[in-house]
Amino acid sequence: MRKSFKNQPYVFPQPVFIIATYDEEGNADAMNAAWGGISGEHELMMCLSAYHKTVKNILLKKEFTVSMGTRKTLVECDYFGIASGNKVKDKIKEVGFTTTKSELIDAPIINELPLTFECRLISYDKETEILRAEIVNCSADESILTDGKIDVTKLEPISYNGVDFSYLVVKEKVGNAFKDGKKFIK
């Protein structure tokens, strides 16, 4: 038997994205956004309300970074979703994080978040609140690499669980993509 939950967006996992921008005065800002994912081979998509300071900065600068929240940075990343950039002047400094200006775009890289996508705005629809971005570069701190590749078990990205408003860690390998299902091919 199945239970109906109506039209709830219970899609798992939902990555916890930390979006960082510069405002018109060059100050770094960050927000937590869980409604997003891949929308093309080199594109990210997110659903972001226009009232966020970060969205205003994106529309102004047309460039921003997207980092993955991690188990190690969970508390700080959650704060980026609680505190409004419209009210708190420097959320990044409040949590003790630091930034480095990207060499490729006009946006900050949060040094304490080990995986970052440097992005350019493709489009933002104010009615649907859908933002699409081109991934210009993906950079990873050496601390999350194994044999020169990103190691998800070292990254320990967190996922948002909208059912009970919790965070889950993505860590364990349970299979091999494009391989395990081959047992059904005749």
Tab-separated table of C-alpha atoms in Angstrom:
chain	number	residue	atom	x	y	z
A	1	MET	CA	0.000	0.000	0.000
A	2	ARG	CA	1.160	3.537	-0.781
A	3	LYS	CA	0.427	6.792	1.051
A	4	SER	CA	-0.218	10.005	-0.896
A	5	PHE	CA	1.673	13.173	0.012
A	6	LYS	CA	-0.062	15.325	-2.633
A	7	ASN	CA	2.284	17.538	-4.667
A	8	GLN	CA	5.245	17.774	-2.267
A	9	PRO	CA	8.727	18.289	-3.805
A	10	TYR	CA	10.313	15.366	-1.950
A	11	VAL	CA	13.253	14.784	-4.273
A	12	PHE	CA	16.382	13.296	-2.752
A	13	PRO	CA	19.140	14.189	-2.425
A	14	GLN	CA	18.816	17.966	-2.586
A	15	PRO	CA	22.327	19.448	-2.595
A	16	VAL	CA	22.996	22.281	-0.194
A	17	PHE	CA	24.415	25.012	-2.411
A	18	ILE	CA	26.158	28.017	-0.903
A	19	ILE	CA	25.984	30.860	-3.405
A	20	ALA	CA	28.514	33.677	-3.028
A	21	THR	CA	28.490	37.080	-4.725
A	22	TYR	CA	29.895	40.560	-4.515
A	23	ASP	CA	27.543	43.488	-4.047
A	24	GLU	CA	27.836	46.914	-5.689
A	25	GLU	CA	30.467	47.956	-3.103
A	26	GLY	CA	32.560	44.800	-3.518
A	27	ASN	CA	31.421	43.156	-0.271
A	28	ALA	CA	31.100	39.363	-0.313
A	29	ASP	CA	27.733	37.775	0.505
A	30	ALA	CA	26.563	34.163	0.778
A	31	MET	CA	23.255	32.320	0.943
A	32	ASN	CA	22.125	28.718	1.350
A	33	ALA	CA	19.944	27.301	-1.442
A	34	ALA	CA	18.728	23.706	-1.612
A	35	TRP	CA	16.414	23.832	-4.623
A	36	GLY	CA	18.813	23.290	-7.489
A	37	GLY	CA	20.808	20.909	-9.586
A	38	ILE	CA	22.275	20.209	-12.997
A	39	SER	CA	20.303	21.558	-15.968
A	40	GLY	CA	22.773	20.851	-18.760
A	41	GLU	CA	26.244	19.477	-19.369
A	42	HIS	CA	27.840	22.719	-18.174
A	43	GLU	CA	24.888	24.347	-16.405
A	44	LEU	CA	23.362	24.648	-12.961
A	45	MET	CA	19.757	25.581	-12.230
A	46	MET	CA	18.330	26.946	-8.988
A	47	CYS	CA	14.993	28.229	-7.776
A	48	LEU	CA	15.780	31.499	-5.983
A	49	SER	CA	13.424	34.200	-4.784
A	50	ALA	CA	14.221	37.680	-6.097
A	51	TYR	CA	14.047	39.268	-2.636
A	52	HIS	CA	17.383	37.685	-1.588
A	53	LYS	CA	20.333	40.085	-1.506
A	54	THR	CA	22.395	37.396	-3.229
A	55	VAL	CA	19.968	37.247	-6.155
A	56	LYS	CA	20.067	41.039	-6.453
A	57	ASN	CA	23.885	40.788	-6.543
A	58	ILE	CA	23.749	38.071	-9.216
A	59	LEU	CA	21.495	40.206	-11.387
A	60	LEU	CA	23.884	43.133	-10.890
A	61	LYS	CA	27.209	41.339	-11.423
A	62	LYS	CA	26.065	38.420	-13.637
A	63	GLU	CA	28.705	36.207	-11.958
A	64	PHE	CA	28.786	34.173	-8.728
A	65	THR	CA	30.127	31.013	-7.143
A	66	VAL	CA	28.280	27.935	-5.965
A	67	SER	CA	29.909	25.720	-3.347
A	68	MET	CA	28.739	22.511	-1.753
A	69	GLY	CA	27.841	22.537	1.940
A	70	THR	CA	29.706	19.816	3.820
A	71	ARG	CA	29.451	17.875	7.067
A	72	LYS	CA	32.380	19.883	8.462
A	73	THR	CA	30.770	23.252	7.552
A	74	LEU	CA	27.131	22.332	8.268
A	75	VAL	CA	26.553	24.884	11.053
A	76	GLU	CA	28.027	27.768	9.070
A	77	CYS	CA	26.137	26.752	5.917
A	78	ASP	CA	22.867	26.545	7.856
A	79	TYR	CA	23.491	30.074	9.170
A	80	PHE	CA	23.798	31.292	5.565
A	81	GLY	CA	20.189	30.122	5.129
A	82	ILE	CA	18.889	31.595	8.382
A	83	ALA	CA	20.438	35.075	8.304
A	84	SER	CA	19.323	37.474	5.592
A	85	GLY	CA	21.965	39.390	3.656
A	86	ASN	CA	19.422	42.220	3.576
A	87	LYS	CA	19.828	42.513	7.385
A	88	VAL	CA	23.300	41.105	8.186
A	89	LYS	CA	26.120	43.046	6.532
A	90	ASP	CA	28.830	40.336	6.495
A	91	LYS	CA	27.507	36.799	7.058
A	92	ILE	CA	30.770	35.282	5.827
A	93	LYS	CA	32.812	37.126	8.454
A	94	GLU	CA	30.187	36.327	11.135
A	95	VAL	CA	30.936	32.591	10.805
A	96	GLY	CA	34.710	33.061	10.595
A	97	PHE	CA	35.013	32.155	6.903
A	98	THR	CA	37.337	33.899	4.453
A	99	THR	CA	37.182	34.479	0.704
A	100	THR	CA	39.497	34.728	-2.271
A	101	LYS	CA	38.493	36.531	-5.461
A	102	SER	CA	38.076	34.148	-8.384
A	103	GLU	CA	40.689	34.574	-11.111
A	104	LEU	CA	38.063	33.888	-13.807
A	105	ILE	CA	34.936	35.761	-12.725
A	106	ASP	CA	33.952	38.666	-10.473
A	107	ALA	CA	32.873	36.597	-7.479
A	108	PRO	CA	34.284	35.326	-4.178
A	109	ILE	CA	35.398	31.774	-3.494
A	110	ILE	CA	34.744	30.773	0.113
A	111	ASN	CA	38.026	29.199	1.187
A	112	GLU	CA	36.503	26.879	3.795
A	113	LEU	CA	34.165	25.219	1.271
A	114	PRO	CA	36.330	22.728	-0.646
A	115	LEU	CA	34.288	22.357	-3.864
A	116	THR	CA	33.291	25.435	-5.852
A	117	PHE	CA	31.673	26.124	-9.228
A	118	GLU	CA	32.467	29.510	-10.742
A	119	CYS	CA	29.399	30.590	-12.701
A	120	ARG	CA	28.014	33.159	-15.141
A	121	LEU	CA	24.351	34.000	-15.252
A	122	ILE	CA	22.542	32.653	-18.315
A	123	SER	CA	19.043	33.701	-17.321
A	124	TYR	CA	16.740	34.528	-14.435
A	125	ASP	CA	12.954	34.406	-14.750
A	126	LYS	CA	11.349	36.621	-12.090
A	127	GLU	CA	7.986	34.877	-12.471
A	128	THR	CA	9.199	31.293	-12.022
A	129	GLU	CA	12.270	32.320	-9.971
A	130	ILE	CA	14.377	29.907	-12.040
A	131	LEU	CA	18.019	30.882	-12.416
A	132	ARG	CA	20.267	29.161	-14.944
A	133	ALA	CA	24.045	29.490	-14.862
A	134	GLU	CA	26.976	28.429	-17.010
A	135	ILE	CA	29.730	26.623	-15.099
A	136	VAL	CA	32.925	28.440	-16.091
A	137	ASN	CA	35.184	26.433	-13.791
A	138	CYS	CA	35.033	23.832	-11.052
A	139	SER	CA	37.783	23.922	-8.431
A	140	ALA	CA	38.464	21.600	-5.523
A	141	ASP	CA	40.736	21.867	-2.536
A	142	GLU	CA	43.450	19.192	-2.463
A	143	SER	CA	42.031	17.934	0.850
A	144	ILE	CA	39.125	16.280	-1.009
A	145	LEU	CA	41.155	14.700	-3.812
A	146	THR	CA	42.218	11.084	-4.208
A	147	ASP	CA	44.534	10.289	-7.114
A	148	GLY	CA	43.848	13.768	-8.534
A	149	LYS	CA	40.044	13.286	-8.608
A	150	ILE	CA	37.296	14.660	-6.385
A	151	ASP	CA	36.542	12.102	-3.673
A	152	VAL	CA	32.943	12.445	-2.467
A	153	THR	CA	33.752	10.417	0.649
A	154	LYS	CA	36.295	13.094	1.634
A	155	LEU	CA	34.026	15.981	0.607
A	156	GLU	CA	31.060	14.651	2.614
A	157	PRO	CA	28.480	16.919	0.936
A	158	ILE	CA	25.274	17.525	2.835
A	159	SER	CA	21.803	17.141	1.422
A	160	TYR	CA	18.658	18.952	2.556
A	161	ASN	CA	15.744	16.775	3.673
A	162	GLY	CA	12.547	18.811	3.271
A	163	VAL	CA	10.419	16.127	4.933
A	164	ASP	CA	11.785	16.773	8.429
A	165	PHE	CA	13.975	19.843	7.754
A	166	SER	CA	17.259	18.056	8.413
A	167	TYR	CA	20.584	17.641	6.695
A	168	LEU	CA	21.943	14.272	5.616
A	169	VAL	CA	25.506	13.486	4.620
A	170	VAL	CA	26.245	11.878	1.261
A	171	LYS	CA	29.184	9.566	1.774
A	172	GLU	CA	28.838	5.843	1.157
A	173	LYS	CA	29.457	4.202	-2.210
A	174	VAL	CA	26.784	1.562	-2.822
A	175	GLY	CA	27.274	0.645	-6.480
A	176	ASN	CA	28.868	1.343	-9.856
A	177	ALA	CA	27.035	3.548	-12.370
A	178	PHE	CA	26.765	2.250	-15.944
A	179	LYS	CA	28.099	-1.122	-14.790
A	180	ASP	CA	26.000	-2.881	-12.132
A	181	GLY	CA	22.829	-2.890	-14.258
A	182	LYS	CA	24.595	-4.665	-17.114
A	183	LYS	CA	23.621	-7.998	-15.564
A	184	PHE	CA	20.209	-7.537	-17.212
A	185	ILE	CA	21.652	-7.022	-20.706
A	186	LYS	CA	21.357	-10.158	-22.829
